[in-house]
Structures are given as C-alpha cells and as structure tokens.
CSV table of C-alpha atoms in Angstrom, one decimal:
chain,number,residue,atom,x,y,z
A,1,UNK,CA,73.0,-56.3,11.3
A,2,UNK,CA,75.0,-56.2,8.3
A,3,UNK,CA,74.8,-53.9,5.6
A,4,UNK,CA,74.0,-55.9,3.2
A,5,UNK,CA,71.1,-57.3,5.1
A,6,UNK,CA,70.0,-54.0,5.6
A,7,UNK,CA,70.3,-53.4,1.5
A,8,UNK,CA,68.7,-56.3,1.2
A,9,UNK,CA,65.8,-55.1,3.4
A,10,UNK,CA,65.9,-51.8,1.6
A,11,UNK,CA,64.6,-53.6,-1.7
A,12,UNK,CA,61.7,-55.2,-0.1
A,13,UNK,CA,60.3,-52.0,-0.6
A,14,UNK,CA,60.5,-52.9,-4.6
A,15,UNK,CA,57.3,-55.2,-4.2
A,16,UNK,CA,55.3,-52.1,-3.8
A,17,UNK,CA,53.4,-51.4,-6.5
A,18,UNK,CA,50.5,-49.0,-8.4
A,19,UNK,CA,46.9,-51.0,-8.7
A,20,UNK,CA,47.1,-51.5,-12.6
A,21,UNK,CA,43.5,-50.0,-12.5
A,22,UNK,CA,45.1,-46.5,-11.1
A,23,UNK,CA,48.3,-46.8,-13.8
A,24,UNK,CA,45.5,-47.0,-16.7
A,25,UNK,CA,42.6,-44.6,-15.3
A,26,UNK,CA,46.1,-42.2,-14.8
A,27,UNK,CA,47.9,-43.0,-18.2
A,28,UNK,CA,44.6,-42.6,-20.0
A,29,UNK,CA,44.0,-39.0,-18.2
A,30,UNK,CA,47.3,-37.8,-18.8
A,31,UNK,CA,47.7,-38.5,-22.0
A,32,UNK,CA,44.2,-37.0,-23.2
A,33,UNK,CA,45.1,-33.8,-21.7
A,34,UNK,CA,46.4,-31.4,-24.8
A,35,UNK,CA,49.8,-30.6,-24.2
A,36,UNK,CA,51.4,-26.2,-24.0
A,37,UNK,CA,53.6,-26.8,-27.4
A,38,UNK,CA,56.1,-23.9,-27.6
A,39,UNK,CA,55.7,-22.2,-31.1
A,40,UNK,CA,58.1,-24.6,-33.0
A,41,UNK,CA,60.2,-21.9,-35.2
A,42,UNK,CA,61.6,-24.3,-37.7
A,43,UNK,CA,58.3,-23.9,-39.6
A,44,UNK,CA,60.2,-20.7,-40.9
A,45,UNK,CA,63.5,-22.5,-42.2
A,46,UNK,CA,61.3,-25.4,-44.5
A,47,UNK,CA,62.9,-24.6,-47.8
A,48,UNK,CA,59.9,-23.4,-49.4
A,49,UNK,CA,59.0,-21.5,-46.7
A,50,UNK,CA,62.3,-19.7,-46.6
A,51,UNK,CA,62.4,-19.1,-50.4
A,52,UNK,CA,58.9,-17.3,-50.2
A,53,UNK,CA,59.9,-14.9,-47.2
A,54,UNK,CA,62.7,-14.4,-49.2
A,55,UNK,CA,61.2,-13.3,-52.1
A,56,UNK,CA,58.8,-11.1,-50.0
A,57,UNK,CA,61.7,-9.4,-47.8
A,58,UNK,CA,63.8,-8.3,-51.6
A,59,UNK,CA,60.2,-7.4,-53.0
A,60,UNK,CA,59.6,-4.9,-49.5
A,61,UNK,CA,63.4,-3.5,-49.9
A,62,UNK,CA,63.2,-2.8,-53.3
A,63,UNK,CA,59.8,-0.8,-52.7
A,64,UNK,CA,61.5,1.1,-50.0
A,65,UNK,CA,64.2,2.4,-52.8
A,66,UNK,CA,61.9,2.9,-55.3
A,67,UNK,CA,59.2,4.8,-53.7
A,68,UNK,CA,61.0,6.5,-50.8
A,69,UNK,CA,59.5,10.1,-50.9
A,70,UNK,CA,55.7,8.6,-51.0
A,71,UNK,CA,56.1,6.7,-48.4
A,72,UNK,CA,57.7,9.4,-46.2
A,73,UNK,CA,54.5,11.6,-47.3
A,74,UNK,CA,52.3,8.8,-46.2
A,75,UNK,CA,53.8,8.5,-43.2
A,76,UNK,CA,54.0,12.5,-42.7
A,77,UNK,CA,50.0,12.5,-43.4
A,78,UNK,CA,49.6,9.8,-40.6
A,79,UNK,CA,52.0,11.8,-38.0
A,80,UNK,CA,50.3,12.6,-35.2
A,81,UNK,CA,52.3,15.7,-34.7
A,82,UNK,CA,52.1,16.8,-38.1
A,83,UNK,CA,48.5,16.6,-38.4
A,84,UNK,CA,48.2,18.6,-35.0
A,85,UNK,CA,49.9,21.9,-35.9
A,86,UNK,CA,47.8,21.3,-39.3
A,87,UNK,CA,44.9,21.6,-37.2
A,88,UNK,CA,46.2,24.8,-35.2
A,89,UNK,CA,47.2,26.6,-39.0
A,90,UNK,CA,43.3,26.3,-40.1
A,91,UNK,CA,42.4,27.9,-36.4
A,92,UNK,CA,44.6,30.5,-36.8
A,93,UNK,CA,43.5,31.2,-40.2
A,94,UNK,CA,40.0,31.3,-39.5
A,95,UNK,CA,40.7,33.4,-36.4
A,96,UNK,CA,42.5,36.1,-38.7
A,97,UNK,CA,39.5,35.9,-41.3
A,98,UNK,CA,36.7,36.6,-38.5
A,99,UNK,CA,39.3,39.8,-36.9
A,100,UNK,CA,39.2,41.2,-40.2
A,101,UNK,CA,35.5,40.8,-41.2
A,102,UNK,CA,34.5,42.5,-37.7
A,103,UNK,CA,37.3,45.4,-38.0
A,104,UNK,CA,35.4,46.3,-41.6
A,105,UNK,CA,32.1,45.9,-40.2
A,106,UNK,CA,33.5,48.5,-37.1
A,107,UNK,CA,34.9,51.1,-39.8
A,108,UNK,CA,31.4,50.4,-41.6
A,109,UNK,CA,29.5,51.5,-38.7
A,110,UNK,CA,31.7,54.2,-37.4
A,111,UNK,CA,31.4,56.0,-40.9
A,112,UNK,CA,27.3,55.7,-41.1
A,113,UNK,CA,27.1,57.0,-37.8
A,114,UNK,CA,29.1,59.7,-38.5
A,115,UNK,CA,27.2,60.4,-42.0
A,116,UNK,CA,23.5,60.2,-39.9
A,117,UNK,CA,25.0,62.7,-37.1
A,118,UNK,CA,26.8,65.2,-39.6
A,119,UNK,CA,25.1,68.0,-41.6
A,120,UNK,CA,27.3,66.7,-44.7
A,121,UNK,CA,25.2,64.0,-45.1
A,122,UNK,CA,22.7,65.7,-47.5
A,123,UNK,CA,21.1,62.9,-48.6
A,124,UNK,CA,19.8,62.5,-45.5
A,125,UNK,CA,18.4,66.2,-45.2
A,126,UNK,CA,14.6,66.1,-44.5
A,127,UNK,CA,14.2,69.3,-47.0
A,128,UNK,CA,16.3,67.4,-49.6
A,129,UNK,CA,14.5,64.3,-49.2
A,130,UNK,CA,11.0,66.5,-49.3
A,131,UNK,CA,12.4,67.8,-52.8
A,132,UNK,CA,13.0,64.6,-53.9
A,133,UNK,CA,9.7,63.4,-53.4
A,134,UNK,CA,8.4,65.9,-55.2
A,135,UNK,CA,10.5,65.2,-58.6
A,136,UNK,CA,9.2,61.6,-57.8
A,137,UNK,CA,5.6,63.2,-57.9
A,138,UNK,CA,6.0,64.6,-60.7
A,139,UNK,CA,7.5,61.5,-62.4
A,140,UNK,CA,4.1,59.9,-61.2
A,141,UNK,CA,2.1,62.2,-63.3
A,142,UNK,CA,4.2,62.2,-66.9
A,143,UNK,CA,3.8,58.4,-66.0
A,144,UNK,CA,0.1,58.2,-65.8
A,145,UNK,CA,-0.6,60.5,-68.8
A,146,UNK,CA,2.2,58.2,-70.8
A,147,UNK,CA,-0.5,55.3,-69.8
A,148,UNK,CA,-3.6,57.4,-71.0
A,149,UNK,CA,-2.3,57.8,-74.3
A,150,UNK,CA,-1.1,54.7,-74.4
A,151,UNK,CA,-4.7,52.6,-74.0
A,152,UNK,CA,-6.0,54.7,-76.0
A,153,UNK,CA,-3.8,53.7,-79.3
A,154,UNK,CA,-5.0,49.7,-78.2
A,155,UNK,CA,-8.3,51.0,-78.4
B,1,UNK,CA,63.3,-48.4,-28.4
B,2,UNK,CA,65.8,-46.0,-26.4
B,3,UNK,CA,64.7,-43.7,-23.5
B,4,UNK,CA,66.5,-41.0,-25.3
B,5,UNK,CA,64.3,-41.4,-28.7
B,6,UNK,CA,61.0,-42.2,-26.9
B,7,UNK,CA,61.5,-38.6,-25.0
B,8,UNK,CA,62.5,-37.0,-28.6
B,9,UNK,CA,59.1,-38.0,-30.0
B,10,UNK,CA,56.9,-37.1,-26.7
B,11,UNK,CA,58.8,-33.8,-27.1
B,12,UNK,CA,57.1,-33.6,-30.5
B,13,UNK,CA,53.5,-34.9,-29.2
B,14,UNK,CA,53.6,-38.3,-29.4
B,15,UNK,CA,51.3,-39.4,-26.7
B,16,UNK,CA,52.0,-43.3,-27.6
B,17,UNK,CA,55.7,-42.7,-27.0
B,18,UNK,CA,55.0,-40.5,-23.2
B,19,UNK,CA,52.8,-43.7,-22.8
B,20,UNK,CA,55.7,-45.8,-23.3
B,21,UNK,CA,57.8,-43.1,-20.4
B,22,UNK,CA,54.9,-43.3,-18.0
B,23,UNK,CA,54.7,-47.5,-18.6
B,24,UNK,CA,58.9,-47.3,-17.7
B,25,UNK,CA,58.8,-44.9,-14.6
B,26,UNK,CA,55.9,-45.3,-13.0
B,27,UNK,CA,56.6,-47.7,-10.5
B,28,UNK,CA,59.0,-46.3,-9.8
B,29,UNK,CA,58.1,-42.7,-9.1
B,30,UNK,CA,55.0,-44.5,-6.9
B,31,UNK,CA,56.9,-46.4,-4.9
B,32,UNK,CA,59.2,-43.1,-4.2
B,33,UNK,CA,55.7,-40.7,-3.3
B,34,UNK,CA,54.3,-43.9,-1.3
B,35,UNK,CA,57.5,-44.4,0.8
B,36,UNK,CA,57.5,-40.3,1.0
B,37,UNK,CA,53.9,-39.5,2.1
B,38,UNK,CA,52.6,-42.7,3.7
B,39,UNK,CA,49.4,-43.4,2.3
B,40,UNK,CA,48.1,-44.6,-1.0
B,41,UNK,CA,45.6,-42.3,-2.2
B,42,UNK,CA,48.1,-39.2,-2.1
B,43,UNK,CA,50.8,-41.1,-3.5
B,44,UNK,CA,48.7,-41.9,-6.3
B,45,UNK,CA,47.5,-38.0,-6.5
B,46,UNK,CA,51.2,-37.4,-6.1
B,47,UNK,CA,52.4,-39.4,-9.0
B,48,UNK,CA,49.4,-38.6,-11.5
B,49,UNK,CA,50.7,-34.7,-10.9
B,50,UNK,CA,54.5,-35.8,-11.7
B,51,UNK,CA,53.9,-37.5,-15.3
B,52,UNK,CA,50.9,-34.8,-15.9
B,53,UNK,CA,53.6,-32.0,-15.2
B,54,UNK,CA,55.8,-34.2,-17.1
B,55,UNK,CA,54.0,-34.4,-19.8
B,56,UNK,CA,52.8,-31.0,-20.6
B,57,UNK,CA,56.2,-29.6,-20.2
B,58,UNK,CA,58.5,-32.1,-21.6
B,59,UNK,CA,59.6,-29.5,-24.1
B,60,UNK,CA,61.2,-28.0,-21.4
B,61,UNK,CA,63.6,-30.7,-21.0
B,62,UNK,CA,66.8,-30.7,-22.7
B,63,UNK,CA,69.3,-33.8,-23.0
B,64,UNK,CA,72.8,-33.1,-21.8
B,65,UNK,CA,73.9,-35.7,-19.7
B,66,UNK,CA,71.2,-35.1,-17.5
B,67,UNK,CA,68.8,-38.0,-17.5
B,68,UNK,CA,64.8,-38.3,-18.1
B,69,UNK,CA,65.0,-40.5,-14.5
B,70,UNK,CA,66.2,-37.5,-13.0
B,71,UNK,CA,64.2,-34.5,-14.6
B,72,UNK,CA,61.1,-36.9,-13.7
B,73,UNK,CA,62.5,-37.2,-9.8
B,74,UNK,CA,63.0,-33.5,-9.6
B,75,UNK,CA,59.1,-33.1,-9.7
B,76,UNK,CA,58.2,-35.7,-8.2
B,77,UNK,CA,60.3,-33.9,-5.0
B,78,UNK,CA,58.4,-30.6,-5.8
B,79,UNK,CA,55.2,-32.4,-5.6
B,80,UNK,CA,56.3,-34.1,-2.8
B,81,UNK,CA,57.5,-30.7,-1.1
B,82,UNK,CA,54.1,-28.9,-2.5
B,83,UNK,CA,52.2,-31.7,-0.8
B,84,UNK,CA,53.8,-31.3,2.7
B,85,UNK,CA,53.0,-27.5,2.6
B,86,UNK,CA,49.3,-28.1,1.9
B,87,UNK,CA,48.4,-30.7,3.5
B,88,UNK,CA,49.1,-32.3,7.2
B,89,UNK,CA,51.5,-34.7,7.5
B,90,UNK,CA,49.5,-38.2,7.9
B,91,UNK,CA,50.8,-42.0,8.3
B,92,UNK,CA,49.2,-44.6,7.5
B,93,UNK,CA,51.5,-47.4,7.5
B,94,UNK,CA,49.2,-49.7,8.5
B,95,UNK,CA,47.1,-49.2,5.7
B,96,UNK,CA,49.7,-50.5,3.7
B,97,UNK,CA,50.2,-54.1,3.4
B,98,UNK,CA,47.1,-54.3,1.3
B,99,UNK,CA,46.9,-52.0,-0.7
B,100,UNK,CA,50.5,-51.5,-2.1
B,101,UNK,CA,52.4,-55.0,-2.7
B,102,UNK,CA,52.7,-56.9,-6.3
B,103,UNK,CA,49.8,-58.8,-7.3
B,104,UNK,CA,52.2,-61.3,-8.8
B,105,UNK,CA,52.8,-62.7,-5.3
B,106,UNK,CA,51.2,-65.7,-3.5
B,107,UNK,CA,48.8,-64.9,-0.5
B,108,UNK,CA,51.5,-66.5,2.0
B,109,UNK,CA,54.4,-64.6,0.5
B,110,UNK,CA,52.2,-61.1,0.3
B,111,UNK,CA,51.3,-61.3,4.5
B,112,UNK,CA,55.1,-61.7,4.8
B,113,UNK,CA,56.3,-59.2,2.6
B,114,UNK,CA,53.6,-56.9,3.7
B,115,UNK,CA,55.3,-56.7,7.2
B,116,UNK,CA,58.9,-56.1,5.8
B,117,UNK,CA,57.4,-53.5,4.2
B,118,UNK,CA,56.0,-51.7,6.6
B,119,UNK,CA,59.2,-52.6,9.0
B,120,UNK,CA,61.4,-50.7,6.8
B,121,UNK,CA,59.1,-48.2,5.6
B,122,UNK,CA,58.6,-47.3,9.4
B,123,UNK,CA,62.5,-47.2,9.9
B,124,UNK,CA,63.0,-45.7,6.7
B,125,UNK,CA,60.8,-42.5,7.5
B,126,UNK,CA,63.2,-41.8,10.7
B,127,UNK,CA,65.7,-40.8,8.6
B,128,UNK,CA,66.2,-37.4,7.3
B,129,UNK,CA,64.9,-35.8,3.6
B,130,UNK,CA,68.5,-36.5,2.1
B,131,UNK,CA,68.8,-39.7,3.0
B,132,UNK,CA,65.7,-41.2,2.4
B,133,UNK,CA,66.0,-39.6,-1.0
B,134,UNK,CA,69.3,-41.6,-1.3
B,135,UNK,CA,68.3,-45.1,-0.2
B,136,UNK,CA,65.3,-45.0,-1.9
B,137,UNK,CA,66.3,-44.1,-5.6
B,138,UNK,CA,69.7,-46.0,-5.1
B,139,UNK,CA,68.8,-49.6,-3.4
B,140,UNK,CA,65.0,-49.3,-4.4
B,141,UNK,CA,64.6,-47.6,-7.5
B,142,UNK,CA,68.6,-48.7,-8.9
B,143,UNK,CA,69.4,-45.4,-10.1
B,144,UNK,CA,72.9,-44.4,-10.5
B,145,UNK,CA,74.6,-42.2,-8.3
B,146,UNK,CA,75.1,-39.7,-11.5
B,147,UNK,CA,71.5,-40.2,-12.0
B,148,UNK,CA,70.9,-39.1,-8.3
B,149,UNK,CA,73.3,-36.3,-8.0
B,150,UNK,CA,71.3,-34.8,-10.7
B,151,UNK,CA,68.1,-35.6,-9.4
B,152,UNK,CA,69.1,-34.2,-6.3
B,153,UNK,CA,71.5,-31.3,-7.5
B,154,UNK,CA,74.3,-32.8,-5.5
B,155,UNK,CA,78.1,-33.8,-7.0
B,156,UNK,CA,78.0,-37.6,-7.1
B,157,UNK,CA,80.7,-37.5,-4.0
B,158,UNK,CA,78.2,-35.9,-1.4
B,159,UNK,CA,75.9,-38.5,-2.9
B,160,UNK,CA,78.3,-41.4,-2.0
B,161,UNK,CA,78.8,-39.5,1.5
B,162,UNK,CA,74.4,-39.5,2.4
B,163,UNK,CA,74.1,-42.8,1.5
B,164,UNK,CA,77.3,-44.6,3.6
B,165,UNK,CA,75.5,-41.8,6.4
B,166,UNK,CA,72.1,-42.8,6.0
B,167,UNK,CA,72.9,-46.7,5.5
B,168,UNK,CA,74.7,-46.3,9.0
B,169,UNK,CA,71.5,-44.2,10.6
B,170,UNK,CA,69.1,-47.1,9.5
B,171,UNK,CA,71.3,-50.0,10.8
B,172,UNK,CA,71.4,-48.4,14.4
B,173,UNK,CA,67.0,-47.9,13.8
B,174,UNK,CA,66.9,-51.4,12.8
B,175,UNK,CA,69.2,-52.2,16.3
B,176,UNK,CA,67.5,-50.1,18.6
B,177,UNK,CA,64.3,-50.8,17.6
B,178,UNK,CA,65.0,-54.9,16.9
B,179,UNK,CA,63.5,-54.5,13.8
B,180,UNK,CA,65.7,-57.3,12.5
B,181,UNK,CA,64.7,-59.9,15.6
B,182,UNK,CA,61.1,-58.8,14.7
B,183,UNK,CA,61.8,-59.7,11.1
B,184,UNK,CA,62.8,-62.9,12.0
B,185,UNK,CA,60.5,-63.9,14.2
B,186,UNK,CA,57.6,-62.7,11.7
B,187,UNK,CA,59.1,-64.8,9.2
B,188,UNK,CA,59.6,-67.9,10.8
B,189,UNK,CA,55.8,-67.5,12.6
C-alpha cells in the first residue's frame, strides 16, 4: 500500500463527528459556568484611580512627618511588651504598699503589747483607773446639782 | 474574526467569543478523544471536560508563538491520560459506525465510510501513544508540525521522525492484517 493511500485512509477518520445535540447541550453548559477571573490589577493604573491613591499616599507621608512622636506614643500604648512591664510596675507597687502597711501594723502591735505587759503603762493601772472613776463620780454630782438649779430658773 | 482576538476577549469573559473557540475546535478535539478512547459517550465526557477546563482557565494562557490548537490539545491529552487512570480501558469500535459519522452524508455513503472508519480506527489504535498522537492531529486534524511539537512538547524534528515511524507501522498493520484487500472488497460489495 502506498503512503499516500494510507494518508488518504488516515482522513477518513475526518467524517467523524459530535451529534450537534451533544455540541449545543455542551456549549450551553460550558459557557453558563462562571469563570475563576484572576484579580485584574490594571484597575489600579486607570488614570483617575492612580491620581486618587496618589493623593492618599503624599497625604499618609506627610502625616508621618508631621506627627511622628504621637504616633510613636500610640504605637508605644498599643505595644504588647510595653504594656506588660506596665502591668508588673502597678504589682510591684502595690506589693510594696501592702509590706509597709503590715510592718506598721507589727510595730503597732508589738508596742501595745509591750504597754499592757509593762508597769509603765499607768494608764492601764487598776488603782489609777479606780481613781479616775472616782473624779468622774464626782463630775456626775456637780453635774446633777448644775441641772437642779438649772429647772428651777425655767420654772 | 482572528483566533488570536477571539481568545483575547474570552480572556476577558466574553462567553460569545469562547463560543466562537468551542464552534472552531470542537470537532476536532472529539474526533481526537473518540479515536483515543473508543467509545462515544466518554469521548463526549472527554471533550466537554477539555473546553470546560479551557474555559475557566483561559487566563492562564499566554500568546507567544504557542498556539490556542495546541494549549487546547495539551488538555485534551491530560484528560485523555486522567481517563485511562480511572477508568478501564474499553473498545467499542463496533459501536461506532452509527453513532459518530457526518450527518451530511447519504445513507449509502455513511455504511461505507462507517467501515473505513472503523478499519483504520482499529489499525490506528495498534500503534503506540506518540504516534497516534502524530497521525491523528497531522493527517486528521491538519495541524502543523509547529502546532504539534507544541502540543506535544517535542522539537518539530522528532515530530517529523514519529510520523515517517508511525506512517511506516500502520502500512505494515494495514499489510498484515489486509486491511486494504478488505477495504476494497467492502467497497466494491
């Protein structure tokens, strides 16, 4: 056989073709189905687009020069570490202030006790205190005569 | 309106212009999965897949020398490939007569052209991957050898080389087998 017979028989194969009912029902399905579009960047570089993002970009920039220690104070107040060893400083200090208050509250103490078992502590002397009540007594009774004389002027 | 332009504007989502693609490759990618796999129904799930794929990643393909024809033949091979691996391989030559041939053709001239078919399909699918690749987009589908190289990520040389091979391997089948006696006789019965 030659080979051109044989090419020949080759492109007998070209009468094959799709039922037209399959190339429509299969055109029609393909071409419903919503297509994956890449995000299409030249939306950025439309003129007016780029004059805007321009704008904004010189208007950020300039802010950065003009306000560079508040922004560094914001961003100081929003650091994490910062506001950690913030934290530990108002521990600390309200460590030290509870120390203190209980060492006073010791000293307190210690002195009372030492008052109530010493002989110094005259105040606490049941003969001084017995004297005492007795001036109180008396103090009673100049009292109650003040109160006598005194109804009997309102009468 | 030029292949080149029609792909520009399905790359942009124009479903009438990928319409215009599908109506213009088609056939041709059918024909290709049919030969390939043997049996209507998954040549027709073969090539719906291609121009599916096709379409939802068209963006993907770029323009430099390297055809549509080819970038569309590429997938239709993965398909092809994907379909072997999934499925068991299955012929149904016989099947084919009346299901696959032009309507355009008189009853008389279908029956005869229907057992051509199927003579050089059968001889066809003796051959190995390559070089039913190469007959089939060269002498079938009229591609170009620089439009198969591509397709088939070959230099247009090695191209050249598989199909003076393959065209040689089917003329000893068609000898062996007296394909061409048969033809005859089939023709003048």
């Amino acid at each position: 056989m030659e080979q051109m017979n044989i090419i020949e028989q080759l492109k007998t194969l070209k009468y094959i073709k799709p039922s037209e009912e399959f190339a429509f029902l299969s055109k029609q399905a393909i071409l419903q189905t919503s297509r994956r579009r890449a995000f299409d960047f030249s939306f950025f570089f439309r003129p007016l687009y780029v004059g805007g993002f321009a704008s904004v970009f010189a208007f950020l920039l300039a802010l950065s020069f003009i306000l560079p220690k508040s922004q560094e104070q914001v961003y100081a107040s929003l650091d994490l570490k910062d506001l950690t060893s913030e934290l530990d400083d108002v521990t600390i200090s309200v460590q030290l202030r509870e120390v203190e208050y209980n060492k006073s509250i010791e000293t307190t103490i210690a002195s009372a006790l030492k008052e109530i078992s010493s002989d110094e502590a005259k105040h606490l002397n049941p003969s001084l205190l017995q004297e005492e009540k007795g001036d109180v007594n008396e103090i009673d009774d100049v009292s109650q005569q003040i109160d006598k004389l005194l109804q009997e002027v309102l009468q | 309106m030029q292949e080149e332009e029609l792909v520009q504007k399905a790359k942009k989502g124009d479903a009438q212009a990928f319409g215009k693609l599908y109506d213009l490759h088609m056939p041709a990618i059918y024909r290709f999965a049919l030969v390939k796999v043997s049996n209507k129904t998954d040549a027709e799930d073969i090539t719906h897949q291609v121009f599916l794929k096709a379409w939802k990643h068209i963006e993907e393909y770029k323009f430099q020398g390297f055809p549509f024809t080819s970038w569309l033949y590429r997938i239709a091979q993965n398909a092809i490939i994907d379909f072997y691996r999934t499925s068991r391989t299955h012929q149904d030559i016989d099947a084919l007569p009346e299901i696959a041939l032009s309507s355009h053709l008189g009853l008389d001239d279908r029956v005869d052209k229907a057992v051509q078919v199927q003579l050089v399909m059968s001889a066809i699918s003796r051959l190995d991957e390559t070089g039913q690749n190469v007959l089939l987009m060269k002498f079938v589908n009229e591609l170009s050898n620089k439009e198969i190289a591509e397709a088939l990520e070959k230099s247009e040389g090695a191209i050249r080389v598989i199909q003076h091979r393959a065209l040689k391997q089917l003329k000893q089948l068609f000898e062996h087998h007296g394909t061409d006696e048969h033809y005859r006789t089939t023709k003048d019965a």
